Tab-separated table of C-alpha atoms and ligand atoms in Angstrom:
chain	number	residue	atom	x	y	z
I	1	MET	CA	101.852	74.195	115.424
I	2	MET	CA	101.630	77.752	114.081
I	3	HIS	CA	98.053	79.060	114.202
I	4	ARG	CA	96.879	81.539	111.579
I	5	VAL	CA	94.478	83.922	113.280
I	6	CYS	CA	91.732	86.003	111.717
I	7	LEU	CA	90.782	88.834	114.092
I	8	LEU	CA	87.248	90.191	113.607
I	9	GLY	CA	86.888	93.523	115.426
I	10	ALA	CA	90.630	94.230	115.538
I	11	THR	CA	90.292	97.884	116.591
I	12	GLY	CA	88.126	97.200	119.662
I	13	SER	CA	88.927	96.442	123.280
I	14	ILE	CA	89.041	92.648	122.781
I	15	GLY	CA	90.910	93.266	119.530
I	16	ALA	CA	93.621	95.185	121.420
I	17	SER	CA	93.897	92.508	124.126
I	18	THR	CA	94.158	89.805	121.453
I	19	LEU	CA	96.955	91.679	119.677
I	20	ALA	CA	98.746	92.047	123.011
I	21	VAL	CA	98.688	88.253	123.484
I	22	LEU	CA	99.796	87.615	119.882
I	23	ARG	CA	102.699	90.017	120.423
I	24	GLU	CA	103.889	87.813	123.313
I	25	GLN	CA	104.121	84.718	121.109
I	26	PRO	CA	105.051	85.448	117.489
I	27	GLU	CA	106.464	81.934	117.117
I	28	ARG	CA	103.067	80.417	117.837
I	29	PHE	CA	100.522	82.746	116.243
I	30	GLN	CA	100.459	84.612	112.976
I	31	LEU	CA	97.863	87.308	112.336
I	32	SER	CA	96.496	86.416	108.913
I	33	ALA	CA	93.474	88.721	108.568
I	34	VAL	CA	91.932	91.672	110.411
I	35	THR	CA	88.597	93.453	110.153
I	36	ALA	CA	87.145	96.654	111.613
I	37	ASN	CA	84.312	99.052	111.047
I	38	SER	CA	85.917	102.424	110.263
I	39	ASN	CA	88.953	103.277	112.426
I	40	VAL	CA	91.649	103.802	109.776
I	41	VAL	CA	94.377	105.171	112.034
I	42	GLN	CA	94.292	102.182	114.346
I	43	MET	CA	93.958	99.692	111.511
I	44	GLN	CA	96.944	101.182	109.722
I	45	ALA	CA	99.099	100.786	112.828
I	46	ILE	CA	97.940	97.165	113.266
I	47	CYS	CA	98.698	96.304	109.636
I	48	GLN	CA	102.124	97.942	109.726
I	49	GLU	CA	103.056	96.015	112.851
I	50	PHE	CA	101.582	92.568	112.061
I	51	GLN	CA	101.562	92.571	108.233
I	52	PRO	CA	98.401	90.461	107.792
I	53	ALA	CA	97.565	89.196	104.289
I	54	VAL	CA	94.116	90.833	104.358
I	55	ALA	CA	92.484	93.810	106.101
I	56	VAL	CA	88.784	94.609	105.749
I	57	MET	CA	87.094	97.891	106.615
I	58	VAL	CA	83.292	97.766	106.573
I	59	ASP	CA	83.185	101.440	105.667
I	60	GLU	CA	84.087	101.973	102.023
I	61	ALA	CA	85.699	105.401	102.433
I	62	ALA	CA	87.782	104.054	105.317
I	63	ALA	CA	88.915	101.134	103.143
I	64	LYS	CA	90.079	103.542	100.429
I	65	GLN	CA	92.080	105.580	102.938
I	66	LEU	CA	93.652	102.445	104.380
I	67	GLN	CA	94.570	101.178	100.936
I	68	GLN	CA	96.391	104.425	100.197
I	69	ALA	CA	98.165	104.362	103.521
I	70	LEU	CA	99.341	100.771	103.041
I	71	GLN	CA	100.330	101.032	99.382
I	72	GLY	CA	103.274	98.861	98.456
I	73	GLY	CA	102.842	96.702	101.575
I	74	PRO	CA	101.831	93.025	101.759
I	75	THR	CA	98.257	93.638	102.990
I	76	GLU	CA	95.339	93.437	100.585
I	77	VAL	CA	92.577	95.872	101.622
I	78	LEU	CA	88.925	94.944	101.088
I	79	SER	CA	85.689	96.697	102.036
I	80	GLY	CA	82.106	95.902	103.051
I	81	ALA	CA	80.237	93.611	105.429
I	82	GLN	CA	80.226	90.791	102.892
I	83	ALA	CA	84.038	90.820	102.771
I	84	VAL	CA	84.162	90.510	106.589
I	85	ALA	CA	82.105	87.292	106.399
I	86	GLU	CA	84.281	86.027	103.555
I	87	VAL	CA	87.579	86.445	105.410
I	88	ALA	CA	86.004	84.826	108.491
I	89	ALA	CA	85.472	81.671	106.418
I	90	ASP	CA	88.655	81.909	104.325
I	91	SER	CA	91.071	78.974	104.338
I	92	ASN	CA	93.942	81.380	104.993
I	93	SER	CA	93.075	81.182	108.747
I	94	ASP	CA	92.417	78.218	111.053
I	95	THR	CA	91.428	80.301	114.096
I	96	VAL	CA	88.886	83.133	114.169
I	97	MET	CA	88.604	85.559	117.069
I	98	ALA	CA	84.981	86.779	116.931
I	99	ALA	CA	85.259	90.202	118.604
I	100	ILE	CA	82.859	92.402	116.666
I	101	VAL	CA	80.395	94.127	118.987
I	102	GLY	CA	76.664	93.438	118.723
I	103	GLY	CA	74.407	91.904	116.104
I	104	ALA	CA	76.799	92.954	113.319
I	105	GLY	CA	78.913	90.007	114.452
I	106	LEU	CA	76.279	87.366	113.712
I	107	VAL	CA	76.856	86.793	109.999
I	108	PRO	CA	80.682	86.732	110.084
I	109	THR	CA	80.806	84.640	113.272
I	110	PHE	CA	78.299	82.231	111.768
I	111	ALA	CA	80.382	82.062	108.581
I	112	ALA	CA	83.426	81.053	110.651
I	113	VAL	CA	81.371	78.406	112.460
I	114	GLU	CA	80.014	76.995	109.202
I	115	ALA	CA	83.526	76.886	107.768
I	116	GLY	CA	84.574	74.636	110.682
I	117	LYS	CA	87.088	77.039	112.246
I	118	ARG	CA	88.401	77.128	115.757
I	119	VAL	CA	86.112	79.996	116.849
I	120	LEU	CA	87.152	82.062	119.866
I	121	LEU	CA	83.822	83.557	120.858
I	122	ALA	CA	83.812	87.010	122.445
I	123	ASN	CA	80.812	88.255	120.453
I	124	LYS	CA	78.144	86.884	122.819
I	125	GLU	CA	75.385	88.673	120.903
I	126	ALA	CA	75.864	86.269	117.949
I	127	LEU	CA	75.072	83.285	120.178
I	128	VAL	CA	72.230	85.092	121.979
I	129	MET	CA	70.642	85.857	118.595
I	130	SER	CA	70.986	82.398	117.099
I	131	GLY	CA	71.210	79.852	119.970
I	132	GLN	CA	70.337	76.381	118.749
I	133	LEU	CA	71.138	77.254	115.144
I	134	PHE	CA	74.661	78.294	116.154
I	135	ILE	CA	75.228	75.139	118.217
I	136	ASP	CA	73.870	72.912	115.425
I	137	ALA	CA	76.015	74.655	112.797
I	138	ALA	CA	79.127	74.035	114.918
I	139	ALA	CA	78.221	70.355	115.344
I	140	ALA	CA	77.615	69.969	111.602
I	141	SER	CA	80.884	71.608	110.517
I	142	GLY	CA	83.079	70.357	113.355
I	143	ALA	CA	83.918	73.925	114.410
I	144	GLN	CA	85.466	74.127	117.869
I	145	ILE	CA	83.907	76.886	119.981
I	146	LEU	CA	86.112	78.294	122.731
I	147	PRO	CA	84.480	80.815	125.097
I	148	VAL	CA	86.417	84.068	125.506
I	149	ASP	CA	83.857	85.849	127.687
I	150	SER	CA	85.629	85.734	131.052
I	151	GLU	CA	82.758	84.041	132.920
I	152	HIS	CA	82.241	81.359	130.288
I	153	ASN	CA	85.939	80.852	129.973
I	154	ALA	CA	86.092	80.391	133.751
I	155	ILE	CA	83.227	77.867	133.688
I	156	PHE	CA	84.856	76.056	130.769
I	157	GLN	CA	88.099	75.805	132.761
I	158	CYS	CA	86.218	74.379	135.762
I	159	LEU	CA	84.520	71.633	133.713
I	160	PRO	CA	85.989	68.180	132.961
I	161	ALA	CA	87.682	67.561	129.591
I	162	ALA	CA	84.810	65.366	128.352
I	163	VAL	CA	82.386	68.284	128.803
I	164	GLN	CA	84.832	70.739	127.232
I	165	GLN	CA	84.858	68.589	124.122
I	166	GLN	CA	81.069	68.581	123.863
I	167	LEU	CA	80.258	72.244	124.213
I	168	GLY	CA	76.638	72.902	123.301
I	169	HIS	CA	75.674	69.238	123.743
I	170	CYS	CA	77.270	68.356	127.056
I	171	ASP	CA	75.598	66.331	129.786
I	172	LEU	CA	76.059	68.313	133.014
I	173	VAL	CA	74.215	65.767	135.180
I	174	GLY	CA	76.341	62.942	133.781
I	175	ALA	CA	79.456	64.957	134.650
I	176	GLY	CA	78.281	65.379	138.259
I	177	VAL	CA	77.590	69.097	137.897
I	178	ASP	CA	74.868	70.515	140.121
I	179	LYS	CA	74.982	74.191	139.143
I	180	ILE	CA	76.849	76.759	137.153
I	181	LEU	CA	77.399	79.935	139.172
I	182	LEU	CA	77.711	82.927	136.881
I	183	THR	CA	79.337	85.800	138.762
I	184	GLY	CA	79.005	89.500	138.002
I	185	SER	CA	80.299	92.614	139.701
I	186	GLY	CA	77.009	94.526	139.638
I	187	GLY	CA	78.588	97.365	137.672
I	188	PRO	CA	79.188	100.978	138.683
I	189	PHE	CA	75.650	101.594	140.065
I	190	ARG	CA	75.486	98.661	142.475
I	191	GLN	CA	75.235	100.855	145.555
I	192	LEU	CA	73.569	103.952	144.148
I	193	PRO	CA	70.161	104.912	145.626
I	194	LEU	CA	67.553	103.596	143.136
I	195	THR	CA	66.073	107.071	142.715
I	196	GLU	CA	69.398	108.318	141.278
I	197	LEU	CA	69.620	105.725	138.492
I	198	GLU	CA	67.550	107.844	136.135
I	199	GLN	CA	70.026	110.719	135.997
I	200	GLN	CA	73.156	108.654	135.322
I	201	THR	CA	75.231	109.800	132.356
I	202	PRO	CA	76.956	107.683	129.686
I	203	ALA	CA	80.331	108.593	131.220
I	204	ALA	CA	79.216	107.323	134.636
I	205	ALA	CA	77.779	104.133	133.118
I	206	CYS	CA	81.017	103.450	131.225
I	207	ALA	CA	83.199	103.856	134.327
I	208	HIS	CA	83.249	100.167	135.283
I	209	PRO	CA	84.885	99.577	138.666
I	210	ASN	CA	86.973	96.547	137.563
I	211	TRP	CA	87.034	96.056	133.777
I	212	ASP	CA	88.131	98.342	130.950
I	213	MET	CA	85.867	97.512	127.966
I	214	GLY	CA	84.094	98.898	124.887
I	215	GLU	CA	81.215	101.362	125.408
I	216	LYS	CA	78.323	99.047	124.599
I	217	ILE	CA	79.356	96.245	126.961
I	218	SER	CA	80.155	98.831	129.653
I	219	VAL	CA	76.577	100.164	129.550
I	220	ASP	CA	75.345	96.550	129.465
I	221	SER	CA	77.347	95.939	132.643
I	222	ALA	CA	75.748	98.934	134.355
I	223	THR	CA	72.217	97.662	133.535
I	224	MET	CA	73.378	94.056	134.039
I	225	MET	CA	71.955	93.276	130.606
I	226	ASN	CA	75.471	91.975	130.064
I	227	LYS	CA	74.913	89.344	132.762
I	228	GLY	CA	71.539	88.582	131.181
I	229	LEU	CA	73.129	88.049	127.771
I	230	GLU	CA	75.773	85.928	129.475
I	231	TYR	CA	73.061	83.865	131.168
I	232	ILE	CA	71.650	83.097	127.700
I	233	GLU	CA	75.159	82.470	126.370
I	234	ALA	CA	75.806	80.000	129.215
I	235	ARG	CA	72.534	78.189	128.590
I	236	TRP	CA	73.647	77.406	125.011
I	237	LEU	CA	77.324	76.731	125.621
I	238	PHE	CA	76.789	74.455	128.607
I	239	ASN	CA	73.405	73.009	127.609
I	240	CYS	CA	71.838	73.824	130.981
I	241	ASN	CA	68.309	74.280	132.282
I	242	ALA	CA	67.006	76.995	134.617
I	243	ASP	CA	67.798	74.941	137.749
I	244	GLN	CA	71.414	74.545	136.669
I	245	LEU	CA	72.186	78.235	136.197
I	246	GLN	CA	72.434	80.923	138.874
I	247	VAL	CA	73.675	84.521	138.876
I	248	VAL	CA	75.732	85.613	141.898
I	249	LEU	CA	76.950	89.160	142.549
I	250	HIS	CA	80.646	89.303	143.377
I	251	PRO	CA	81.781	92.948	143.365
I	252	GLN	CA	85.553	92.319	143.391
I	253	SER	CA	85.635	90.346	140.074
I	254	VAL	CA	88.371	88.072	141.411
I	255	ILE	CA	86.367	84.888	140.882
I	256	HIS	CA	85.266	84.867	137.249
I	257	SER	CA	82.604	82.157	137.733
I	258	MET	CA	82.236	78.749	139.366
I	259	VAL	CA	80.964	75.211	138.888
I	260	SER	CA	79.265	73.446	141.781
I	261	TYR	CA	79.365	69.623	141.787
I	262	THR	CA	76.954	67.126	143.367
I	263	ASP	CA	79.535	66.037	145.961
I	264	GLY	CA	79.641	69.575	147.388
I	265	SER	CA	82.844	70.642	145.637
I	266	VAL	CA	82.815	74.079	144.062
I	267	LEU	CA	85.509	74.889	141.506
I	268	ALA	CA	86.278	78.528	140.778
I	269	GLN	CA	88.575	80.171	138.249
I	270	MET	CA	90.292	83.289	139.574
I	271	GLY	CA	92.585	85.920	138.176
I	272	GLN	CA	93.058	89.588	137.444
I	273	PRO	CA	90.146	91.243	135.632
I	274	ASP	CA	92.130	91.284	132.385
I	275	MET	CA	90.811	89.760	129.155
I	276	ARG	CA	94.304	88.727	128.050
I	277	THR	CA	93.969	85.707	130.374
I	278	PRO	CA	90.886	84.105	128.764
I	279	ILE	CA	92.147	85.138	125.309
I	280	ALA	CA	95.521	83.415	125.869
I	281	HIS	CA	93.700	80.397	127.291
I	282	CYS	CA	91.534	80.050	124.180
I	283	LEU	CA	94.353	80.735	121.732
I	284	SER	CA	96.577	78.060	123.268
I	285	PHE	CA	93.952	75.532	124.384
I	286	PRO	CA	94.481	72.793	125.472
I	287	GLU	CA	97.951	74.038	126.365
I	288	ARG	CA	98.819	77.054	128.534
I	289	SER	CA	100.858	80.023	127.440
I	290	VAL	CA	101.942	83.447	128.648
I	291	SER	CA	99.395	86.264	128.450
I	292	GLY	CA	101.354	89.106	129.987
I	293	VAL	CA	98.961	89.140	132.997
I	294	LYS	CA	100.431	89.053	136.498
I	295	PRO	CA	99.101	86.352	138.846
I	296	LEU	CA	96.857	87.362	141.751
I	297	ASP	CA	98.591	88.391	144.928
I	298	PHE	CA	96.347	86.794	147.567
I	299	LEU	CA	98.069	88.579	150.427
I	300	SER	CA	96.947	91.955	149.116
I	301	LEU	CA	93.516	90.957	147.810
I	302	GLY	CA	91.317	91.870	150.740
I	303	GLU	CA	87.848	90.440	151.190
I	304	LEU	CA	85.743	88.644	148.638
I	305	SER	CA	81.994	89.125	148.967
I	306	PHE	CA	78.868	87.691	147.380
I	307	ALA	CA	75.211	88.746	147.141
I	308	ALA	CA	72.017	88.208	145.171
I	309	ALA	CA	71.185	90.563	142.274
I	310	ASP	CA	68.300	92.897	143.120
I	311	SER	CA	65.581	92.801	140.444
I	312	ALA	CA	64.434	96.389	141.128
I	313	ARG	CA	67.938	97.657	140.388
I	314	TYR	CA	68.552	95.374	137.405
I	315	PRO	CA	65.315	94.938	135.408
I	316	CYS	CA	67.350	94.148	132.266
I	317	LEU	CA	68.776	91.064	133.951
I	318	GLU	CA	65.255	89.883	134.793
I	319	LEU	CA	64.077	90.449	131.221
I	320	ALA	CA	66.976	88.449	129.828
I	321	MET	CA	66.515	85.548	132.246
I	322	GLN	CA	62.840	85.341	131.271
I	323	ALA	CA	63.563	85.691	127.555
I	324	CYS	CA	66.100	82.887	127.799
I	325	TRP	CA	63.360	80.314	128.414
I	326	GLN	CA	60.685	81.908	126.189
I	327	GLY	CA	62.222	81.031	122.842
I	328	GLN	CA	64.657	82.247	120.236
I	329	TRP	CA	62.363	85.088	119.155
I	330	ALA	CA	62.603	86.567	122.669
I	331	THR	CA	66.378	86.609	123.016
I	332	THR	CA	66.840	87.856	119.439
I	333	THR	CA	64.323	90.643	120.122
I	334	LEU	CA	65.849	91.569	123.455
I	335	ASN	CA	69.350	91.742	122.027
I	336	ALA	CA	68.264	93.964	119.126
I	337	ALA	CA	66.138	96.337	121.212
I	338	ASN	CA	68.914	96.631	123.783
I	339	GLU	CA	71.473	97.519	121.136
I	340	ILE	CA	69.274	100.328	119.814
I	341	ALA	CA	68.443	101.570	123.321
I	342	VAL	CA	72.084	101.544	124.454
I	343	ALA	CA	73.148	103.487	121.340
I	344	ALA	CA	70.402	106.060	122.077
I	345	PHE	CA	71.515	106.321	125.706
I	346	LEU	CA	75.150	106.818	124.639
I	347	ALA	CA	73.984	109.512	122.181
I	348	GLY	CA	72.165	111.348	124.979
I	349	GLN	CA	68.704	110.671	123.491
I	350	ILE	CA	67.214	108.672	126.380
I	351	LYS	CA	67.716	108.218	130.100
I	352	PHE	CA	69.519	105.244	131.593
I	353	THR	CA	66.308	103.753	133.019
I	354	GLU	CA	64.611	103.913	129.592
I	355	ILE	CA	66.818	101.075	128.321
I	356	ALA	CA	64.896	98.394	130.233
I	357	ARG	CA	61.525	99.903	129.373
I	358	ILE	CA	62.292	99.995	125.650
I	359	CYS	CA	63.439	96.370	125.719
I	360	ALA	CA	60.242	95.326	127.523
I	361	VAL	CA	58.048	97.162	124.990
I	362	ALA	CA	59.867	95.544	122.040
I	363	LEU	CA	59.400	92.087	123.601
I	364	ASP	CA	55.681	92.769	124.077
I	365	ARG	CA	55.246	94.066	120.545
I	366	VAL	CA	56.976	91.082	118.942
I	367	ALA	CA	54.910	88.707	121.092
I	368	GLN	CA	51.683	90.524	120.147
I	369	GLN	CA	52.549	90.361	116.440
I	370	LYS	CA	52.902	86.588	116.880
I	371	GLN	CA	56.424	86.739	115.482
I	372	THR	CA	57.260	83.927	117.838
I	373	ALA	CA	57.612	80.993	115.429
I	374	GLU	CA	60.760	78.860	115.363
I	375	LEU	CA	63.650	80.814	113.886
I	376	ASN	CA	65.442	78.178	111.869
I	377	SER	CA	67.596	80.239	109.547
I	378	VAL	CA	69.894	83.249	109.808
I	379	ALA	CA	67.485	85.084	107.493
I	380	ALA	CA	64.552	84.457	109.898
I	381	ILE	CA	66.680	85.684	112.813
I	382	LEU	CA	67.696	88.833	110.957
I	383	SER	CA	64.065	89.538	110.136
I	384	VAL	CA	62.998	89.454	113.819
I	385	ASP	CA	66.120	91.442	114.681
I	386	GLU	CA	65.134	94.132	112.188
I	387	GLN	CA	61.562	94.261	113.461
I	388	ALA	CA	62.705	94.605	117.073
I	389	ARG	CA	65.079	97.420	116.114
I	390	ALA	CA	62.186	99.216	114.420
I	391	TYR	CA	60.009	98.908	117.562
I	392	ALA	CA	62.825	100.193	119.754
I	393	THR	CA	63.531	103.094	117.381
I	394	GLU	CA	59.829	104.040	117.465
I	395	GLN	CA	59.961	104.153	121.261
I	396	ILE	CA	63.036	106.371	121.230
I	397	LYS	CA	61.328	108.828	118.867
I	398	GLN	CA	58.354	108.986	121.242
I	399	VAL	CA	60.640	109.674	124.213
I	400	GLU	CA	62.368	112.452	122.274
I	401	GLN	CA	59.034	114.095	121.437
I	402	CYS	CA	58.009	114.261	125.104
J	1	NAD	P1	84.504	97.552	121.027
J	1	NAD	O1	83.393	98.488	120.802
J	1	NAD	O2	85.688	98.007	121.786
J	1	NAD	O3	85.032	97.017	119.596
J	1	NAD	C1	84.147	96.552	118.633
J	1	NAD	C2	84.858	96.132	117.352
J	1	NAD	O4	83.830	95.760	116.416
J	1	NAD	C3	85.678	97.239	116.684
J	1	NAD	O5	86.828	96.682	116.090
J	1	NAD	C4	84.750	97.764	115.589
J	1	NAD	O6	85.424	98.280	114.466
J	1	NAD	C5	83.987	96.520	115.208
J	1	NAD	N1	82.666	96.830	114.669
J	1	NAD	C6	81.744	97.686	115.213
J	1	NAD	N2	80.650	97.729	114.441
J	1	NAD	C7	80.871	96.896	113.402
J	1	NAD	C8	80.117	96.520	112.259
J	1	NAD	N3	78.898	97.028	112.024
J	1	NAD	N4	80.639	95.605	111.418
J	1	NAD	C9	81.868	95.095	111.615
J	1	NAD	N5	82.641	95.421	112.677
J	1	NAD	C10	82.150	96.308	113.553
J	1	NAD	O7	83.880	96.243	121.672
J	1	NAD	P2	84.563	95.205	122.710
J	1	NAD	O8	84.416	95.717	124.078
J	1	NAD	O9	85.908	94.804	122.196
J	1	NAD	O10	83.561	93.979	122.583
J	1	NAD	C11	83.563	93.106	121.477
J	1	NAD	C12	82.711	91.891	121.794
J	1	NAD	O11	83.341	91.145	122.834
J	1	NAD	C13	81.307	92.232	122.297
J	1	NAD	O12	80.402	91.288	121.808
J	1	NAD	C14	81.426	92.113	123.813
J	1	NAD	O13	80.210	91.755	124.422
J	1	NAD	C15	82.439	90.989	123.933
J	1	NAD	N6	83.202	91.016	125.192
J	1	NAD	C16	83.990	92.100	125.472
J	1	NAD	C17	84.719	92.140	126.663
J	1	NAD	C18	85.640	93.292	126.981
J	1	NAD	O14	86.337	93.247	127.979
J	1	NAD	N7	85.689	94.333	126.176
J	1	NAD	C19	84.600	91.080	127.575
J	1	NAD	C20	83.789	90.004	127.258
J	1	NAD	C21	83.097	89.981	126.061
J	2	MG	MG1	81.742	88.626	130.627
């Protein structure tokens, strides 16, 4: 069967890896729609190569430029955030790769879920922000969620087929699962003296030892907020409780996560740290297909090591693990505050260690304002998200005035 793929976030790191996999298998996948924020040059090249029916730029001026550049071609150019959500739900595609970064991905990813698509989920923030609502929407529409995030993809691969078919509602105990072991490298600052964390620059934070990724997720990996968001993501995808979920540091990123069973068996998924593998897995599921990634060479791998994550080094991970069990308001707040803090860090406005502090303050403020009621609509989620962003922005202004 030929799949028609809508790629949200086409100009990003996951976007590029997805296009690389599609390039390997033109007979199996057709790129039907692409979206991006504002990168016209890259979008033009993508459209000229893949000839999708629709391309959306969120930025209006960028859309105009793209339209001029593609004049006479087969691609219709649209603009605005609303158009992104519309193409995500459009019947022209059966598969949607959700690879927008951050909270901006919530509405379009949700639209794809509500439209009952096969949703390849890279945009973890959408699930962190909406949790139960997201899972319920997928159950109601019949959307199939396939986890692209390498850890969740690894866990998914290590689970039995019956569990794979019930993502979000699965019974881990019934399947004989004892624990899900979420691995993380610890990022570029794993061995730095704690006193030196404060002076780390955006360039140093983005220099991940194993993975080549977008800026925001790279900073999240340095703080381990990324692992925290993934912890929350895993809780929803695999329907687990606190006893069934554990974070393990594994600096080499060879094992991408594991599932431990009650009989003592532990299944691990391994491979190169290259997102083309989980992307190809999701695109072709339940079959296998080529990704362009070379297999591991075990004879040249060297040692694999494991450790616990240190809470003094990674306060963001602690915050996320607590927020996970506090309620939807907490994870929505944390995600929003983190996004604002990371952007400020990347812009040179705050120090690396301020990110965790700003997130903690936003969580406290939202809790104090009693904005902790059930969030049972996207509108309610976006309202808490907006409030948390305002609290974080206030904090950044205060830091700048000091
Ligand atoms: P990136 O920054 O490289 O790309 C982001 C994409 O989103 C770009 O195409 C950009 O145009 C688009 N975008 C940005 N702001 C937007 C907005 N307001 N509205 C619409 N589109 C917007 O990010 P990335 O590293 O590719 O990450 C994308 C998502 O995948 C993130 O949620 C990240 O956590 C997740 N993820 C990434 C990796 C990785 O290796 N890069 C691994 C696992 C999960
Ligand atoms: Mg990951």
